[in-house]
Amino acid sequence: MLKVINVVGARPNFMKVAPIVEEMKRREHEFAPLVVHTGQHYDSMMSDAFFRDLDIPEPNVHLEVGSGSHAVQTAAVMERFEPVLLREKPDWVLVVGDVNSTLAAALVCVKLGVKVGHVEAGLRSRDRTMPEEINRLLTDQIADLLFTPSEDANENLRAEGIPEERMRLVGNVMIDSLFQQLARAKESSVRQVLGINDQEYGVLTLHRPSNVDNPDTLARIIGALEEIGESLPIVFPVHPRTRKALAEFGFEKRIQSNRSLRMIDPLGYLDFLGLYSRARLVLTDSGGLQEETTVLGIPCLTLRDNTERPITVEMGTNTMVGTDPDKIASAAFAALNGSIIEGRRIPPLWDGNTADRILDALVEKERK
Ligand code: UD1
């Protein structure tokens, strides 16, 4: 029986951990899972809603670190996670994704000699100004097992000198959640509530510091949205960081006065999936949404200059458009004319069975 602590911290972690914990509960003779929530995200719509929608069990331990500078947040997770590890003595800890909680928890594990696996390993944007890139690089250097979503991630790890025996190509665990929840999400009343049931619309998400913490960049993006909005209304669930930035830079009124741009509060997993799965177009700077839209065949414009998920561009429906308003608008109109999704494919192993492969790899590793 393997005792495994599954660490979650921020919104994009929840849909990666849910299928793993569920599979561990199903394989109860092999696994005893615990869930530790660092509390990096704490608002009910950023956290609780996801536990409910994805049926994640109540965390066994909540570290309640909350917001803070990167140093404060990372240090708080480390300080509070260490006694949990000493007390629980797990066989393995699993960390997912690239948020501050991921690196902090992994670092505590290696220092105490507890084996740690990193799910979604090997992704690289090659942009070291992104906090997530630093978290990814360092977590992959120290973790014992690296679960990768696609072959390009293995290549990145090889190029950094990481030995083959630490890598396991397992596919994309977030897609397990997507397939498990899609039917339920389609029942969501979100489009009815928003009054867009019979209408074409786009969906926008925006939260990267490089986009929202800079008023000039944010203004350029809003300019592009205003242009696209003349042809396609856009629903915009607003991340707390972005909400603050829009208020601080005085952009709220400008958006509110535009009838085609509709700001709403962040949505839970099912409502959000219910919304974007029927969208004509998605505009985003999120990582996960680039992958989810690829699987669903929805055109995605990524408002960044680089991506750690190039496979979504090569095989899928993703186009990198940066933050130049003309480029964003012309890509949007090209997408609306249907030129993005021709010949797209779902990447290998993004099939809904990744959690199972992760568990098999853990069992096999223990046998050796
Ligand atoms: C974090 C992750 C990012 C991920 C994103 C998804 C890091 C470095 N960044 O960014 O990779 O894509 O989550 O959302 O780990 N806030 C709230 N309520 C909350 C959480 C945050 O109001 O529940 C506000 C706080 O003002 C906080 C700010 O949002 O200071 C930023 O939160 P933080 O967790 O530091 O980073 P995110 O921008 O959410």
Coordinates of C-alpha atoms and ligand atoms in Angstrom, one line a residue:
M1 CA 0.0 0.0 0.0
L2 CA 1.4 3.3 -1.1
K3 CA 0.7 6.4 1.1
V4 CA 0.7 9.4 -1.3
I5 CA 0.2 13.1 -0.4
N6 CA -1.3 15.0 -3.3
V7 CA -0.5 18.7 -3.1
V8 CA -2.8 21.4 -4.5
G9 CA -2.5 25.1 -4.2
A10 CA -4.0 27.2 -7.0
R11 CA -6.9 26.9 -9.4
P12 CA -5.1 25.2 -12.3
N13 CA -4.0 22.4 -9.9
F14 CA -7.4 21.2 -9.0
M15 CA -8.4 19.6 -12.4
K16 CA -5.0 17.8 -12.5
V17 CA -5.2 16.3 -9.0
A18 CA -8.9 15.3 -9.1
P19 CA -8.6 12.3 -11.5
I20 CA -5.4 11.1 -9.7
V21 CA -7.1 11.1 -6.3
E22 CA -10.2 9.5 -7.7
E23 CA -8.1 6.7 -9.3
M24 CA -6.2 6.2 -6.1
K25 CA -9.5 5.8 -4.2
R26 CA -10.7 3.3 -6.8
R27 CA -7.4 1.3 -6.4
E28 CA -7.8 1.3 -2.6
H29 CA -5.8 -1.9 -2.1
E30 CA -2.7 -0.2 -3.7
F31 CA -3.1 3.4 -2.6
A32 CA -3.9 5.5 0.5
P33 CA -4.2 9.1 -0.8
L34 CA -4.1 12.3 1.3
V35 CA -4.8 15.8 0.0
V36 CA -2.9 18.8 1.2
H37 CA -4.2 22.2 0.1
T38 CA -1.6 25.0 0.5
G39 CA -4.2 27.7 0.4
Q40 CA -2.4 29.7 -2.3
H41 CA -5.9 30.3 -3.8
Y42 CA -8.6 30.7 -1.2
D43 CA -11.6 32.6 -2.7
S44 CA -14.6 30.3 -2.9
M45 CA -14.8 30.7 -6.7
M46 CA -11.0 30.1 -7.1
S47 CA -11.0 27.0 -4.9
D48 CA -14.1 25.6 -3.1
A49 CA -16.1 25.6 -6.3
F50 CA -13.5 23.3 -7.9
F51 CA -13.5 20.9 -5.0
R52 CA -17.3 20.6 -5.4
D53 CA -17.5 20.4 -9.2
L54 CA -14.7 17.8 -9.4
D55 CA -15.6 15.8 -6.3
I56 CA -12.2 16.2 -4.7
P57 CA -12.3 15.0 -1.1
E58 CA -12.0 17.7 1.6
P59 CA -8.3 18.4 2.1
N60 CA -6.8 16.3 5.0
V61 CA -4.6 19.3 5.8
H62 CA -5.0 23.0 4.9
L63 CA -1.9 25.1 5.1
E64 CA -3.8 28.4 4.7
V65 CA -0.8 30.4 3.3
G66 CA -2.9 32.9 1.2
S67 CA -1.5 35.6 -1.0
G68 CA 1.9 37.3 -0.7
S69 CA 5.0 38.1 -2.6
H70 CA 6.6 35.1 -4.3
A71 CA 9.2 34.8 -1.5
V72 CA 6.6 35.0 1.3
Q73 CA 4.2 32.6 -0.4
T74 CA 6.9 30.0 -1.2
A75 CA 8.5 30.2 2.2
A76 CA 5.1 29.9 4.0
V77 CA 4.3 26.7 2.0
M78 CA 7.7 25.3 2.9
E79 CA 7.5 26.1 6.6
R80 CA 4.0 24.7 7.0
F81 CA 4.4 21.6 4.8
E82 CA 7.5 20.3 6.5
P83 CA 5.8 19.3 9.8
V84 CA 3.0 17.6 7.7
L85 CA 5.6 15.4 5.9
L86 CA 7.4 14.6 9.2
R87 CA 4.1 13.6 10.8
E88 CA 2.6 11.7 7.9
K89 CA 5.7 10.0 6.5
P90 CA 4.2 9.3 3.0
D91 CA 5.8 7.0 0.5
W92 CA 5.4 9.6 -2.2
V93 CA 4.3 13.2 -2.7
L94 CA 2.8 14.3 -6.0
V95 CA 3.0 17.9 -7.1
V96 CA 1.3 19.2 -10.2
G97 CA 1.8 22.1 -12.7
D98 CA 4.0 25.1 -12.2
V99 CA 2.6 27.3 -9.4
N100 CA 4.6 28.5 -6.4
S101 CA 3.0 25.8 -4.2
T102 CA 4.4 23.1 -6.6
L103 CA 8.1 24.1 -6.2
A104 CA 7.8 24.9 -2.5
A105 CA 6.3 21.4 -1.7
A106 CA 8.8 19.6 -4.0
L107 CA 11.7 21.4 -2.3
V108 CA 10.6 20.3 1.2
C109 CA 10.3 16.7 0.0
V110 CA 13.8 16.4 -1.4
K111 CA 15.4 18.0 1.6
L112 CA 13.7 15.4 3.8
G113 CA 14.4 12.5 1.5
V114 CA 10.7 12.0 0.6
K115 CA 10.1 10.8 -2.9
V116 CA 8.3 13.3 -5.1
G117 CA 6.7 13.0 -8.5
H118 CA 6.0 16.0 -10.7
V119 CA 2.9 15.8 -12.9
E120 CA 3.0 18.0 -16.1
A121 CA 6.8 17.9 -16.1
G122 CA 9.1 19.1 -18.9
L123 CA 7.1 22.0 -20.2
R124 CA 9.2 25.0 -21.2
S125 CA 8.3 28.5 -22.5
R126 CA 12.0 29.5 -22.5
D127 CA 10.9 32.8 -21.0
R128 CA 12.6 33.1 -17.6
T129 CA 10.7 36.3 -16.7
M130 CA 7.7 34.0 -16.1
P131 CA 7.5 32.9 -12.5
E132 CA 6.0 29.6 -13.7
E133 CA 9.1 28.8 -15.9
I134 CA 11.4 29.1 -12.9
N135 CA 9.0 26.8 -10.9
R136 CA 9.0 24.3 -13.8
L137 CA 12.8 24.2 -14.3
L138 CA 13.6 23.8 -10.6
T139 CA 10.9 21.3 -9.8
D140 CA 12.0 19.1 -12.7
Q141 CA 15.6 19.2 -11.5
I142 CA 14.8 17.9 -8.0
A143 CA 11.8 15.5 -8.5
D144 CA 12.3 11.8 -8.5
L145 CA 9.7 11.0 -11.2
L146 CA 8.7 13.3 -14.0
F147 CA 5.3 12.6 -15.6
T148 CA 5.3 14.3 -19.0
P149 CA 2.2 15.1 -21.2
S150 CA 3.9 14.8 -24.6
E151 CA 7.2 13.8 -26.2
D152 CA 8.4 17.5 -26.6
A153 CA 8.5 17.6 -22.8
N154 CA 10.8 14.6 -22.7
E155 CA 13.1 16.3 -25.2
N156 CA 13.3 19.4 -23.1
L157 CA 14.2 17.3 -20.0
R158 CA 16.9 15.4 -22.0
A159 CA 18.4 18.7 -23.2
E160 CA 18.7 19.7 -19.5
G161 CA 20.7 16.5 -18.8
I162 CA 17.9 14.7 -16.9
P163 CA 18.3 10.9 -17.1
E164 CA 15.8 8.9 -19.1
E165 CA 14.9 6.7 -16.1
R166 CA 13.3 9.6 -14.3
M167 CA 10.8 10.3 -17.1
R168 CA 7.5 8.8 -17.8
L169 CA 5.5 9.9 -20.8
V170 CA 1.9 9.5 -19.4
G171 CA -0.2 12.1 -21.3
N172 CA -2.2 15.0 -20.1
V173 CA -4.1 14.4 -16.8
M174 CA -6.2 17.6 -17.2
I175 CA -7.8 15.9 -20.1
D176 CA -9.0 13.1 -17.8
S177 CA -11.0 15.7 -16.0
L178 CA -12.3 17.3 -19.2
F179 CA -13.6 14.0 -20.5
Q180 CA -15.1 12.9 -17.2
Q181 CA -17.0 16.2 -16.7
L182 CA -18.0 17.2 -20.2
A183 CA -21.4 15.7 -20.2
R184 CA -22.3 17.3 -16.8
A185 CA -20.8 20.6 -17.9
K186 CA -23.0 20.7 -21.0
E187 CA -26.0 20.6 -18.6
S188 CA -24.8 23.8 -17.0
S189 CA -27.3 26.7 -17.1
V190 CA -24.5 29.3 -17.5
R191 CA -25.4 30.3 -21.1
Q192 CA -29.0 30.6 -20.2
V193 CA -28.2 32.8 -17.1
L194 CA -26.0 35.0 -19.3
G195 CA -28.7 35.1 -22.0
I196 CA -26.5 33.8 -24.8
N197 CA -28.1 30.4 -25.3
D198 CA -28.8 30.9 -29.0
Q199 CA -26.0 33.2 -29.8
E200 CA -22.4 32.9 -31.0
Y201 CA -19.8 34.3 -28.6
G202 CA -16.2 34.3 -27.6
V203 CA -14.6 33.7 -24.2
L204 CA -11.7 35.6 -22.8
T205 CA -9.4 34.9 -19.8
L206 CA -6.5 37.0 -18.8
H207 CA -4.3 36.8 -15.7
R208 CA -0.6 36.7 -16.6
P209 CA 1.3 39.4 -14.7
S210 CA 3.1 40.3 -18.0
N211 CA -0.4 41.1 -19.5
V212 CA -2.4 42.6 -16.7
D213 CA 0.2 44.3 -14.4
N214 CA 1.2 46.7 -17.2
P215 CA -1.3 49.4 -18.2
D216 CA 0.0 49.8 -21.8
T217 CA -0.2 46.1 -22.6
L218 CA -3.6 45.9 -21.0
A219 CA -4.9 48.9 -23.0
R220 CA -3.6 47.3 -26.2
I221 CA -5.4 44.1 -25.5
I222 CA -8.6 45.9 -24.6
G223 CA -8.4 47.8 -27.9
A224 CA -8.3 44.5 -29.8
L225 CA -11.2 43.2 -27.9
E226 CA -13.3 46.2 -28.7
E227 CA -12.6 45.6 -32.4
I228 CA -13.4 41.9 -32.2
G229 CA -16.5 42.7 -30.1
E230 CA -18.0 44.5 -33.1
S231 CA -18.4 41.0 -34.8
L232 CA -18.6 38.7 -31.8
P233 CA -19.7 39.4 -28.2
I234 CA -17.1 38.3 -25.7
V235 CA -17.7 36.9 -22.2
F236 CA -14.9 37.6 -19.8
P237 CA -14.7 35.8 -16.4
V238 CA -12.3 38.0 -14.5
H239 CA -9.5 36.6 -12.4
P240 CA -9.0 38.5 -9.0
R241 CA -5.5 39.7 -10.1
T242 CA -7.0 41.2 -13.3
R243 CA -10.0 42.7 -11.5
K244 CA -7.6 44.6 -9.3
A245 CA -5.5 45.8 -12.2
L246 CA -8.5 46.9 -14.2
A247 CA -9.7 49.0 -11.2
E248 CA -6.3 50.4 -10.5
F249 CA -5.6 51.5 -14.1
G250 CA -9.1 52.9 -14.5
F251 CA -10.2 50.5 -17.3
E252 CA -13.3 49.1 -15.7
K253 CA -15.7 51.8 -17.0
R254 CA -14.2 51.5 -20.5
I255 CA -15.1 47.8 -20.6
Q256 CA -18.4 48.2 -18.8
S257 CA -19.5 50.8 -21.4
N258 CA -18.9 48.3 -24.2
R259 CA -22.0 46.2 -24.7
S260 CA -20.0 43.4 -26.5
L261 CA -17.5 42.9 -23.6
R262 CA -19.2 41.2 -20.7
M263 CA -17.2 41.0 -17.4
I264 CA -18.4 38.3 -15.0
D265 CA -17.0 36.8 -11.8
P266 CA -14.7 33.7 -12.1
L267 CA -16.7 30.5 -12.9
G268 CA -16.4 27.1 -11.3
Y269 CA -15.1 24.2 -13.4
L270 CA -18.4 22.9 -14.8
D271 CA -19.9 26.3 -15.7
F272 CA -16.6 27.4 -17.3
L273 CA -16.4 24.2 -19.3
G274 CA -20.1 24.6 -20.2
L275 CA -19.3 28.1 -21.4
Y276 CA -16.1 27.7 -23.4
S277 CA -17.0 24.3 -24.9
R278 CA -19.7 26.0 -27.0
A279 CA -17.7 29.1 -27.8
R280 CA -16.9 30.2 -31.3
L281 CA -13.5 31.4 -30.2
V282 CA -11.3 31.5 -27.1
L283 CA -8.8 34.3 -26.3
T284 CA -6.5 33.5 -23.4
D285 CA -3.2 33.8 -21.7
S286 CA -3.8 30.6 -19.6
G287 CA -1.8 27.5 -20.1
G288 CA -4.4 24.9 -19.6
L289 CA -7.0 26.4 -21.8
Q290 CA -4.6 26.1 -24.8
E291 CA -4.8 22.4 -24.2
E292 CA -8.5 22.1 -23.5
T293 CA -9.5 24.0 -26.6
T294 CA -7.2 21.8 -28.7
V295 CA -9.0 18.7 -27.4
L296 CA -12.4 20.2 -28.1
G297 CA -11.5 21.6 -31.5
I298 CA -12.2 25.2 -30.6
P299 CA -10.0 28.0 -32.1
C300 CA -7.8 29.5 -29.4
L301 CA -5.8 32.7 -29.7
T302 CA -3.1 32.9 -27.1
L303 CA -2.2 36.4 -26.0
R304 CA 1.4 35.7 -25.3
D305 CA 4.7 35.6 -27.3
N306 CA 5.6 32.1 -26.3
T307 CA 4.1 28.9 -25.0
E308 CA 5.3 26.0 -23.0
R309 CA 2.7 23.9 -24.8
P310 CA 3.9 24.1 -28.5
I311 CA 2.1 20.8 -29.3
T312 CA -1.2 22.8 -29.1
V313 CA 0.0 25.0 -32.0
E314 CA 1.6 22.1 -34.0
M315 CA -1.3 19.7 -33.8
G316 CA -4.1 21.6 -32.2
T317 CA -6.2 24.7 -32.6
N318 CA -3.9 27.2 -30.9
T319 CA -2.4 30.3 -32.5
M320 CA 0.1 32.6 -30.7
V321 CA -0.9 36.2 -31.3
G322 CA 1.1 38.2 -28.7
T323 CA -0.4 41.5 -27.6
D324 CA -0.3 43.5 -30.8
P325 CA -3.9 44.7 -31.3
D326 CA -3.9 44.3 -35.1
K327 CA -2.4 40.8 -34.9
I328 CA -5.0 39.8 -32.3
A329 CA -7.9 41.2 -34.3
S330 CA -6.8 39.8 -37.7
A331 CA -6.2 36.3 -36.1
A332 CA -9.7 36.5 -34.6
F333 CA -11.3 37.3 -37.9
A334 CA -9.3 34.5 -39.6
A335 CA -10.5 32.1 -36.9
L336 CA -14.1 33.2 -37.4
N337 CA -13.7 32.4 -41.1
G338 CA -12.8 28.9 -40.2
S339 CA -9.1 28.8 -41.1
I340 CA -7.6 27.7 -37.8
I341 CA -9.1 24.2 -37.1
E342 CA -8.4 22.5 -40.4
G343 CA -6.4 19.3 -40.0
R344 CA -6.1 19.5 -36.2
R345 CA -5.4 16.4 -34.1
I346 CA -5.6 15.5 -30.4
P347 CA -2.1 14.8 -29.2
P348 CA -1.2 11.1 -28.4
L349 CA -2.1 10.0 -24.9
W350 CA -4.5 12.9 -24.2
D351 CA -7.2 10.2 -23.9
G352 CA -8.6 10.4 -20.4
N353 CA -6.5 7.6 -19.0
T354 CA -3.4 9.5 -17.8
A355 CA -4.2 9.2 -14.0
D356 CA -4.2 5.4 -14.4
R357 CA -0.8 5.5 -16.1
I358 CA 0.6 7.7 -13.4
L359 CA -0.5 5.2 -10.7
D360 CA 0.9 2.3 -12.7
A361 CA 4.3 4.1 -12.9
L362 CA 4.3 4.6 -9.2
V363 CA 3.6 1.0 -8.5
E364 CA 6.2 -0.2 -11.0
K365 CA 8.8 2.1 -9.5
E366 CA 8.2 0.7 -6.0
R367 CA 8.6 -2.8 -7.3
K368 CA 12.1 -2.1 -8.6
Ligands
UD1_1 C1 -1.2 31.7 -9.9 C2 -0.1 31.0 -10.6 C3 -0.3 30.9 -12.1 C4 -1.6 30.3 -12.4 C5 -2.7 31.2 -11.7 C6 -4.1 30.7 -12.0 C7 2.1 31.2 -9.5 C8 3.4 31.9 -9.6 N1 1.2 31.7 -10.3 O1 -1.2 33.1 -10.4 O2 0.7 30.1 -12.6 O3 -1.8 30.4 -13.8 O4 -2.5 31.1 -10.3 O5 -5.0 31.4 -11.3 O6 2.0 30.4 -8.7 N2 -6.1 36.4 -5.3 C9 -7.4 36.5 -4.7 N3 -8.0 35.3 -4.4 C10 -7.5 34.1 -4.5 C11 -6.2 34.0 -5.1 C12 -5.5 35.2 -5.4 O7 -8.0 37.6 -4.6 O8 -8.1 33.1 -4.2 C13 -5.5 37.6 -5.7 C14 -4.6 38.2 -4.6 O9 -4.6 39.6 -4.7 C15 -3.2 37.7 -5.1 C16 -3.3 37.7 -6.6 O10 -4.7 37.4 -6.8 O11 -2.2 38.5 -4.6 C17 -2.4 36.8 -7.3 O12 -2.5 35.5 -6.7 P1 -1.3 34.5 -6.8 O13 -1.7 33.1 -6.2 O14 -0.1 35.1 -6.2 O15 -1.0 34.4 -8.3 P2 -2.0 34.2 -9.6 O16 -1.9 35.4 -10.4 O17 -3.4 33.7 -9.2

